[in-house]
PDB file of C-alpha atoms in Angstrom:
ATOM      1  CA  MET A   1       0.000   0.000   0.000  1.00 97.00           C
ATOM      2  CA  ARG A   2       1.398   3.361  -1.047  1.00 99.00           C
ATOM      3  CA  ILE A   3       0.412   6.130   1.368  1.00 99.00           C
ATOM      4  CA  ALA A   4       0.779   9.876   0.911  1.00 99.00           C
ATOM      5  CA  VAL A   5       1.459  11.386   4.339  1.00 99.00           C
ATOM      6  CA  VAL A   6       0.891  15.136   4.092  1.00 99.00           C
ATOM      7  CA  GLY A   7       2.526  17.094   6.895  1.00 98.00           C
ATOM      8  CA  ALA A   8       5.287  14.515   6.938  1.00 98.00           C
ATOM      9  CA  THR A   9       7.997  16.607   8.581  1.00 97.00           C
ATOM     10  CA  GLY A  10       5.890  17.507  11.619  1.00 97.00           C
ATOM     11  CA  GLN A  11       5.884  15.579  14.875  1.00 97.00           C
ATOM     12  CA  THR A  12       2.942  13.350  13.998  1.00 98.00           C
ATOM     13  CA  GLY A  13       4.040  12.858  10.414  1.00 99.00           C
ATOM     14  CA  ARG A  14       7.479  11.598  11.364  1.00 98.00           C
ATOM     15  CA  LEU A  15       6.118   9.229  13.998  1.00 98.00           C
ATOM     16  CA  LEU A  16       3.447   7.950  11.625  1.00 99.00           C
ATOM     17  CA  ILE A  17       5.830   7.245   8.759  1.00 99.00           C
ATOM     18  CA  GLU A  18       8.110   5.301  11.072  1.00 98.00           C
ATOM     19  CA  ARG A  19       5.167   3.123  12.134  1.00 99.00           C
ATOM     20  CA  LEU A  20       3.777   2.665   8.639  1.00 99.00           C
ATOM     21  CA  HIS A  21       7.185   1.410   7.554  1.00 98.00           C
ATOM     22  CA  LYS A  22       7.204  -1.168  10.362  1.00 98.00           C
ATOM     23  CA  LEU A  23       3.736  -2.342   9.307  1.00 98.00           C
ATOM     24  CA  GLY A  24       4.794  -2.780   5.697  1.00 98.00           C
ATOM     25  CA  GLY A  25       3.321   0.413   4.287  1.00 98.00           C
ATOM     26  CA  GLN A  26       5.084   2.485   1.637  1.00 99.00           C
ATOM     27  CA  ALA A  27       4.876   6.071   2.822  1.00 99.00           C
ATOM     28  CA  VAL A  28       5.506   9.077   0.613  1.00 99.00           C
ATOM     29  CA  ALA A  29       6.612  12.018   2.759  1.00 99.00           C
ATOM     30  CA  VAL A  30       4.774  15.099   1.468  1.00 99.00           C
ATOM     31  CA  SER A  31       5.723  18.510   2.859  1.00 98.00           C
ATOM     32  CA  ARG A  32       6.464  22.040   1.703  1.00 96.00           C
ATOM     33  CA  SER A  33      10.188  21.384   2.002  1.00 97.00           C
ATOM     34  CA  GLY A  34      10.125  18.014   0.289  1.00 96.00           C
ATOM     35  CA  LYS A  35      12.603  16.698   2.846  1.00 97.00           C
ATOM     36  CA  SER A  36      13.061  12.974   3.250  1.00 95.00           C
ATOM     37  CA  VAL A  37      11.748  11.363   6.427  1.00 97.00           C
ATOM     38  CA  GLU A  38      13.139   8.172   7.950  1.00 97.00           C
ATOM     39  CA  GLY A  39      11.039   5.201   6.899  1.00 98.00           C
ATOM     40  CA  ALA A  40       9.552   6.843   3.799  1.00 98.00           C
ATOM     41  CA  VAL A  41      10.061   5.273   0.380  1.00 98.00           C
ATOM     42  CA  ASP A  42       9.886   8.659  -1.326  1.00 98.00           C
ATOM     43  CA  ALA A  43       9.528  12.374  -0.606  1.00 98.00           C
ATOM     44  CA  ALA A  44       7.720  15.131  -2.466  1.00 99.00           C
ATOM     45  CA  ALA A  45       7.466  18.897  -2.158  1.00 99.00           C
ATOM     46  CA  ALA A  46       3.955  20.337  -2.267  1.00 98.00           C
ATOM     47  CA  ASP A  47       2.046  23.289  -0.839  1.00 97.00           C
ATOM     48  CA  VAL A  48      -1.466  22.547   0.405  1.00 98.00           C
ATOM     49  CA  VAL A  49      -2.447  26.232   0.413  1.00 96.00           C
ATOM     50  CA  THR A  50      -1.475  27.019  -3.184  1.00 97.00           C
ATOM     51  CA  GLY A  51      -1.942  23.467  -4.436  1.00 98.00           C
ATOM     52  CA  ALA A  52       1.469  23.504  -6.102  1.00 98.00           C
ATOM     53  CA  GLY A  53       2.946  20.027  -6.491  1.00 99.00           C
ATOM     54  CA  LEU A  54       0.005  18.137  -5.002  1.00 99.00           C
ATOM     55  CA  ASP A  55      -0.963  16.111  -8.063  1.00 99.00           C
ATOM     56  CA  ALA A  56       2.585  14.872  -8.560  1.00 98.00           C
ATOM     57  CA  ALA A  57       2.982  14.126  -4.838  1.00 99.00           C
ATOM     58  CA  LEU A  58      -0.210  12.052  -4.657  1.00 99.00           C
ATOM     59  CA  GLU A  59       0.209  10.254  -7.980  1.00 98.00           C
ATOM     60  CA  ASP A  60       0.124   6.433  -7.675  1.00 98.00           C
ATOM     61  CA  CYS A  61      -0.827   6.565  -3.979  1.00 99.00           C
ATOM     62  CA  ASP A  62      -3.659   4.463  -2.572  1.00 98.00           C
ATOM     63  CA  VAL A  63      -4.441   6.506   0.536  1.00 99.00           C
ATOM     64  CA  LEU A  64      -4.174  10.172   1.505  1.00 99.00           C
ATOM     65  CA  VAL A  65      -3.295  10.857   5.150  1.00 99.00           C
ATOM     66  CA  ASP A  66      -3.673  14.472   6.263  1.00 99.00           C
ATOM     67  CA  VAL A  67      -1.722  15.302   9.417  1.00 99.00           C
ATOM     68  CA  VAL A  68      -0.965  18.894   8.452  1.00 98.00           C
ATOM     69  CA  ASN A  69      -0.754  21.168  11.476  1.00 96.00           C
ATOM     70  CA  THR A  70       0.093  24.710  12.483  1.00 91.00           C
ATOM     71  CA  GLN A  71      -0.057  26.694  15.697  1.00 77.00           C
ATOM     72  CA  LYS A  72       0.094  30.024  13.857  1.00 80.00           C
ATOM     73  CA  LEU A  73      -3.347  31.630  13.792  1.00 73.00           C
ATOM     74  CA  VAL A  74      -2.387  33.584  10.669  1.00 71.00           C
ATOM     75  CA  ASP A  75      -1.729  30.326   8.816  1.00 85.00           C
ATOM     76  CA  LEU A  76      -4.975  28.413   9.467  1.00 93.00           C
ATOM     77  CA  ARG A  77      -5.667  28.136   5.739  1.00 93.00           C
ATOM     78  CA  VAL A  78      -3.694  24.889   5.837  1.00 95.00           C
ATOM     79  CA  PHE A  79      -6.814  23.260   7.304  1.00 97.00           C
ATOM     80  CA  SER A  80      -9.660  24.643   5.185  1.00 96.00           C
ATOM     81  CA  LEU A  81      -8.066  25.650   1.895  1.00 97.00           C
ATOM     82  CA  GLY A  82      -5.534  22.872   2.380  1.00 98.00           C
ATOM     83  CA  ALA A  83      -8.310  20.285   2.660  1.00 98.00           C
ATOM     84  CA  ARG A  84     -10.018  21.609  -0.466  1.00 98.00           C
ATOM     85  CA  ASN A  85      -6.805  21.413  -2.459  1.00 99.00           C
ATOM     86  CA  LEU A  86      -5.863  17.976  -1.137  1.00 99.00           C
ATOM     87  CA  ILE A  87      -9.309  16.547  -1.837  1.00 99.00           C
ATOM     88  CA  ALA A  88      -9.320  17.966  -5.365  1.00 99.00           C
ATOM     89  CA  ALA A  89      -5.849  16.590  -6.084  1.00 99.00           C
ATOM     90  CA  ALA A  90      -6.746  13.187  -4.643  1.00 99.00           C
ATOM     91  CA  GLU A  91      -9.841  13.028  -6.837  1.00 98.00           C
ATOM     92  CA  ARG A  92      -7.843  13.998  -9.922  1.00 99.00           C
ATOM     93  CA  VAL A  93      -5.247  11.255  -9.427  1.00 98.00           C
ATOM     94  CA  GLY A  94      -7.757   8.579  -8.472  1.00 98.00           C
ATOM     95  CA  ILE A  95      -7.292   8.240  -4.709  1.00 99.00           C
ATOM     96  CA  LYS A  96     -10.474   6.915  -3.112  1.00 98.00           C
ATOM     97  CA  ARG A  97      -9.609   6.900   0.590  1.00 99.00           C
ATOM     98  CA  ALA A  98      -8.434   9.482   3.127  1.00 99.00           C
ATOM     99  CA  VAL A  99      -7.496   9.477   6.804  1.00 99.00           C
ATOM    100  CA  MET A 100      -7.221  12.746   8.703  1.00 99.00           C
ATOM    101  CA  LEU A 101      -6.132  13.658  12.205  1.00 99.00           C
ATOM    102  CA  SER A 102      -8.329  15.981  14.222  1.00 99.00           C
ATOM    103  CA  ALA A 103      -8.876  16.925  17.850  1.00 98.00           C
ATOM    104  CA  VAL A 104     -11.511  15.909  20.370  1.00 99.00           C
ATOM    105  CA  GLY A 105     -14.318  18.437  20.759  1.00 98.00           C
ATOM    106  CA  VAL A 106     -13.396  20.852  17.968  1.00 98.00           C
ATOM    107  CA  GLU A 107     -17.018  21.271  16.920  1.00 98.00           C
ATOM    108  CA  GLN A 108     -17.809  22.725  20.352  1.00 98.00           C
ATOM    109  CA  SER A 109     -15.090  25.387  20.309  1.00 98.00           C
ATOM    110  CA  GLN A 110     -15.153  28.998  19.117  1.00 97.00           C
ATOM    111  CA  TYR A 111     -11.357  29.249  19.064  1.00 97.00           C
ATOM    112  CA  PRO A 112     -10.177  29.915  15.473  1.00 96.00           C
ATOM    113  CA  TYR A 113      -7.830  26.910  15.360  1.00 96.00           C
ATOM    114  CA  HIS A 114     -10.592  24.519  16.397  1.00 97.00           C
ATOM    115  CA  ARG A 115     -13.171  26.100  14.105  1.00 97.00           C
ATOM    116  CA  LYS A 116     -10.867  25.527  11.137  1.00 97.00           C
ATOM    117  CA  LYS A 117     -10.264  21.926  12.228  1.00 98.00           C
ATOM    118  CA  ALA A 118     -14.032  21.405  12.365  1.00 98.00           C
ATOM    119  CA  GLU A 119     -14.313  22.879   8.871  1.00 98.00           C
ATOM    120  CA  GLN A 120     -11.547  20.567   7.693  1.00 98.00           C
ATOM    121  CA  GLU A 121     -13.511  17.582   9.023  1.00 99.00           C
ATOM    122  CA  ARG A 122     -16.654  18.759   7.241  1.00 98.00           C
ATOM    123  CA  LEU A 123     -14.867  19.205   3.924  1.00 99.00           C
ATOM    124  CA  TYR A 124     -13.520  15.660   4.023  1.00 99.00           C
ATOM    125  CA  ARG A 125     -16.909  14.282   5.071  1.00 98.00           C
ATOM    126  CA  GLU A 126     -18.650  16.025   2.181  1.00 98.00           C
ATOM    127  CA  SER A 127     -16.070  14.921  -0.387  1.00 98.00           C
ATOM    128  CA  SER A 128     -16.161  11.839  -2.589  1.00 98.00           C
ATOM    129  CA  LEU A 129     -13.324  10.307  -0.570  1.00 99.00           C
ATOM    130  CA  ASP A 130     -14.016   7.460   1.839  1.00 98.00           C
ATOM    131  CA  THR A 131     -12.785   9.381   4.884  1.00 99.00           C
ATOM    132  CA  THR A 132     -11.788   8.163   8.324  1.00 99.00           C
ATOM    133  CA  ILE A 133     -11.218  10.717  11.082  1.00 99.00           C
ATOM    134  CA  VAL A 134      -9.004   9.988  14.076  1.00 99.00           C
ATOM    135  CA  ARG A 135      -9.465  12.478  16.901  1.00 99.00           C
ATOM    136  CA  ALA A 136      -7.010  12.916  19.749  1.00 99.00           C
ATOM    137  CA  THR A 137      -6.882  14.911  22.947  1.00 99.00           C
ATOM    138  CA  GLU A 138      -3.987  17.325  23.488  1.00 98.00           C
ATOM    139  CA  TYR A 139      -0.518  15.820  23.190  1.00 98.00           C
ATOM    140  CA  HIS A 140       1.776  15.667  26.193  1.00 98.00           C
ATOM    141  CA  SER A 141       4.174  17.754  24.104  1.00 97.00           C
ATOM    142  CA  PHE A 142       1.485  20.391  23.469  1.00 96.00           C
ATOM    143  CA  ILE A 143       1.050  20.814  27.213  1.00 97.00           C
ATOM    144  CA  THR A 144       4.766  21.067  27.936  1.00 97.00           C
ATOM    145  CA  SER A 145       5.365  23.576  25.133  1.00 95.00           C
ATOM    146  CA  PHE A 146       3.541  26.256  27.137  1.00 94.00           C
ATOM    147  CA  PHE A 147       5.563  25.456  30.239  1.00 96.00           C
ATOM    148  CA  GLU A 148       8.877  25.462  28.373  1.00 94.00           C
ATOM    149  CA  ASN A 149       8.225  28.762  26.633  1.00 92.00           C
ATOM    150  CA  GLY A 150       7.080  30.438  29.831  1.00 93.00           C
ATOM    151  CA  SER A 151       9.859  29.037  31.973  1.00 91.00           C
ATOM    152  CA  ALA A 152      12.418  30.623  29.665  1.00 86.00           C
ATOM    153  CA  MET A 153      10.972  33.964  30.790  1.00 88.00           C
ATOM    154  CA  GLY A 154      10.708  33.038  34.454  1.00 91.00           C
ATOM    155  CA  ALA A 155       7.014  32.095  34.681  1.00 95.00           C
ATOM    156  CA  ILE A 156       5.211  28.806  33.998  1.00 97.00           C
ATOM    157  CA  PRO A 157       1.717  29.595  32.661  1.00 97.00           C
ATOM    158  CA  VAL A 158      -1.312  27.437  33.400  1.00 97.00           C
ATOM    159  CA  PHE A 159      -4.896  27.508  32.147  1.00 97.00           C
ATOM    160  CA  LEU A 160      -6.916  28.587  35.175  1.00 96.00           C
ATOM    161  CA  GLY A 161      -9.828  26.200  35.742  1.00 96.00           C
ATOM    162  CA  ALA A 162      -8.934  24.026  32.751  1.00 98.00           C
ATOM    163  CA  ARG A 163      -8.628  20.263  32.591  1.00 98.00           C
ATOM    164  CA  PHE A 164      -6.678  18.134  30.160  1.00 99.00           C
ATOM    165  CA  GLN A 165      -6.468  14.454  29.269  1.00 99.00           C
ATOM    166  CA  PRO A 166      -3.109  14.488  27.516  1.00 99.00           C
ATOM    167  CA  VAL A 167      -2.010  11.613  25.321  1.00 99.00           C
ATOM    168  CA  ALA A 168       1.382  10.497  24.019  1.00 98.00           C
ATOM    169  CA  PRO A 169       1.902  11.513  20.369  1.00 98.00           C
ATOM    170  CA  GLU A 170       3.519   8.136  19.804  1.00 98.00           C
ATOM    171  CA  GLU A 171       0.267   6.395  20.723  1.00 98.00           C
ATOM    172  CA  VAL A 172      -1.707   8.635  18.385  1.00 99.00           C
ATOM    173  CA  ALA A 173       0.696   7.695  15.590  1.00 99.00           C
ATOM    174  CA  ASP A 174       0.218   4.015  16.460  1.00 98.00           C
ATOM    175  CA  LEU A 175      -3.552   4.378  16.102  1.00 99.00           C
ATOM    176  CA  LEU A 176      -3.235   6.307  12.849  1.00 99.00           C
ATOM    177  CA  ALA A 177      -0.925   3.688  11.343  1.00 99.00           C
ATOM    178  CA  THR A 178      -3.207   0.828  12.370  1.00 98.00           C
ATOM    179  CA  THR A 179      -6.205   2.714  10.995  1.00 98.00           C
ATOM    180  CA  VAL A 180      -4.498   3.268   7.649  1.00 98.00           C
ATOM    181  CA  MET A 181      -3.186  -0.263   7.230  1.00 98.00           C
ATOM    182  CA  ASN A 182      -6.342  -2.050   8.411  1.00 97.00           C
ATOM    183  CA  ASP A 183      -8.973   0.289   6.961  1.00 94.00           C
ATOM    184  CA  LEU A 184     -10.517   0.978  10.365  1.00 96.00           C
ATOM    185  CA  GLY A 185     -13.336   3.443  11.028  1.00 97.00           C
ATOM    186  CA  ASP A 186     -13.493   6.692  12.971  1.00 98.00           C
ATOM    187  CA  SER A 187     -11.994   6.714  16.452  1.00 98.00           C
ATOM    188  CA  GLU A 188     -10.898   8.896  19.338  1.00 98.00           C
ATOM    189  CA  ILE A 189      -7.910   8.483  21.611  1.00 99.00           C
ATOM    190  CA  ALA A 190      -7.274  10.164  24.948  1.00 99.00           C
ATOM    191  CA  GLY A 191      -4.733   9.949  27.725  1.00 98.00           C
ATOM    192  CA  PRO A 192      -5.141   7.681  30.759  1.00 98.00           C
ATOM    193  CA  ARG A 193      -5.849  10.465  33.246  1.00 98.00           C
ATOM    194  CA  VAL A 194      -7.612  13.820  33.508  1.00 98.00           C
ATOM    195  CA  TRP A 195      -5.452  16.554  35.026  1.00 98.00           C
ATOM    196  CA  VAL A 196      -5.971  20.126  36.116  1.00 98.00           C
ATOM    197  CA  SER A 197      -3.527  22.433  34.398  1.00 98.00           C
ATOM    198  CA  ARG A 198      -1.659  23.438  37.552  1.00 97.00           C
ATOM    199  CA  ASP A 199      -0.895  19.817  38.475  1.00 98.00           C
ATOM    200  CA  LEU A 200       0.540  19.231  35.019  1.00 98.00           C
ATOM    201  CA  ALA A 201       2.798  22.245  35.507  1.00 97.00           C
ATOM    202  CA  LYS A 202       3.974  20.944  38.878  1.00 97.00           C
ATOM    203  CA  ALA A 203       4.748  17.511  37.423  1.00 97.00           C
ATOM    204  CA  TRP A 204       6.657  19.059  34.525  1.00 96.00           C
ATOM    205  CA  GLN A 205       8.608  21.388  36.792  1.00 96.00           C
ATOM    206  CA  GLN A 206       9.588  18.527  39.084  1.00 94.00           C
ATOM    207  CA  SER A 207      10.721  16.404  36.138  1.00 94.00           C
ATOM    208  CA  SER A 208      12.564  19.155  34.267  1.00 93.00           C
ATOM    209  CA  ARG A 209      13.849  20.959  37.371  1.00 92.00           C
ATOM    210  CA  ALA A 210      12.993  24.162  35.588  1.00 92.00           C
ATOM    211  CA  ARG A 211      12.790  27.369  37.543  1.00 89.00           C
ATOM    212  CA  GLY A 212       9.869  29.717  37.415  1.00 92.00           C
ATOM    213  CA  LEU A 213       6.743  30.690  39.264  1.00 95.00           C
ATOM    214  CA  ILE A 214       3.556  28.869  38.258  1.00 96.00           C
ATOM    215  CA  VAL A 215       1.080  31.577  37.226  1.00 97.00           C
ATOM    216  CA  ASN A 216      -2.290  31.864  35.511  1.00 97.00           C
ATOM    217  CA  GLY A 217      -1.456  32.484  31.875  1.00 95.00           C
ATOM    218  CA  PRO A 218      -2.842  35.251  29.653  1.00 93.00           C
ATOM    219  CA  PHE A 219      -4.422  32.886  27.144  1.00 95.00           C
ATOM    220  CA  PRO A 220      -6.994  33.825  24.482  1.00 96.00           C
ATOM    221  CA  PRO A 221     -10.462  33.854  26.104  1.00 97.00           C
ATOM    222  CA  LYS A 222     -12.016  31.494  23.547  1.00 98.00           C
ATOM    223  CA  LEU A 223      -9.226  28.957  24.013  1.00 97.00           C
ATOM    224  CA  LEU A 224      -9.491  29.173  27.791  1.00 97.00           C
ATOM    225  CA  GLU A 225     -13.272  28.807  27.575  1.00 98.00           C
ATOM    226  CA  PHE A 226     -12.903  25.627  25.510  1.00 98.00           C
ATOM    227  CA  PHE A 227     -10.436  24.003  27.897  1.00 98.00           C
ATOM    228  CA  ARG A 228     -12.600  24.962  30.879  1.00 98.00           C
ATOM    229  CA  SER A 229     -15.727  23.492  29.289  1.00 98.00           C
ATOM    230  CA  GLY A 230     -14.440  19.922  29.324  1.00 98.00           C
ATOM    231  CA  ALA A 231     -15.208  19.485  25.619  1.00 98.00           C
ATOM    232  CA  ASN A 232     -11.555  18.534  25.109  1.00 99.00           C
ATOM    233  CA  LEU A 233     -12.009  15.432  27.299  1.00 99.00           C
ATOM    234  CA  SER A 234     -13.500  12.043  26.407  1.00 97.00           C
ATOM    235  CA  ASP A 235     -14.696   9.164  28.567  1.00 95.00           C
ATOM    236  CA  THR A 236     -15.545   7.012  25.539  1.00 96.00           C
ATOM    237  CA  ALA A 237     -12.261   7.297  23.628  1.00 97.00           C
ATOM    238  CA  LEU A 238      -9.623   4.621  23.348  1.00 98.00           C
ATOM    239  CA  GLN A 239      -7.354   5.124  26.317  1.00 97.00           C
ATOM    240  CA  GLY A 240      -3.642   5.572  25.854  1.00 97.00           C
ATOM    241  CA  ALA A 241      -1.349   3.788  28.276  1.00 97.00           C
ATOM    242  CA  VAL A 242       1.489   6.302  28.579  1.00 97.00           C
ATOM    243  CA  SER A 243       0.890   8.701  31.456  1.00 97.00           C
ATOM    244  CA  PHE A 244       2.140  12.275  31.515  1.00 97.00           C
ATOM    245  CA  GLN A 245       4.761  11.394  34.146  1.00 96.00           C
ATOM    246  CA  GLU A 246       5.962   8.363  32.195  1.00 96.00           C
ATOM    247  CA  TRP A 247       6.224  10.405  29.007  1.00 96.00           C
ATOM    248  CA  LEU A 248       8.227  13.066  30.861  1.00 95.00           C
ATOM    249  CA  GLN A 249      10.592  10.384  32.146  1.00 93.00           C
ATOM    250  CA  ARG A 250      11.101   9.065  28.628  1.00 90.00           C
ATOM    251  CA  GLN A 251      11.873  12.541  27.328  1.00 87.00           C
ATOM    252  CA  SER A 252      14.346  13.061  30.141  1.00 79.00           C
ATOM    253  CA  ARG A 253      16.143   9.820  29.303  1.00 76.00           C
ATOM    254  CA  HIS A 254      16.368  10.731  25.625  1.00 70.00           C
ATOM    255  CA  SER A 255      17.558  14.303  26.163  1.00 62.00           C
TER     256      SER A 255
END
């Protein structure tokens, strides 16, 4: 099976390609840079926003996997316009099946990032492609990125009143790879435990030995509202096995 992984040089893309390779899949690493990724049989440069290079990148592939991501609010076109361009290219070259990564609860959020993810889901659903959507809760690494950035400036920001059910990105990649290779249906995956934001910060600070005062962060109101609502949690999702503390320990050993 030849699989076009779009967003291949990102965290999820790299982990996914590694796992597809182990399962016998032939992954084509598609990204703006066109850089090769370990485990991929080929690499291709393409831009999902302009559409440049997409037809050539997807040619001869059996499945399209969309794991494109951005944290830049000015660049959210990668989800909506990107989906439109990817779907159109897939249809032109004869791909019938797509798998996309999304986030738990996006349809209940007013935050721009989540609204665009929800639109991305809708576009795939309404397309001619047989689409499977895998939704995940926030990654452990997403949580720690706020702490790391803040600690560098002497303060560790937390989401006041928010709860998280963080999951290991490696386990999300495992589920994506299994879904692709076995033609599974829609699913959700969440971490093994629900945490309040401050406790996550304390666990990270203890593990990293980083200095800084834990403070309530100045986060966008719509993002804070979403994380406070509990819509980012799931009690029906597949449950990952790697806890936040265990993931931190693994990162510490590998650093």
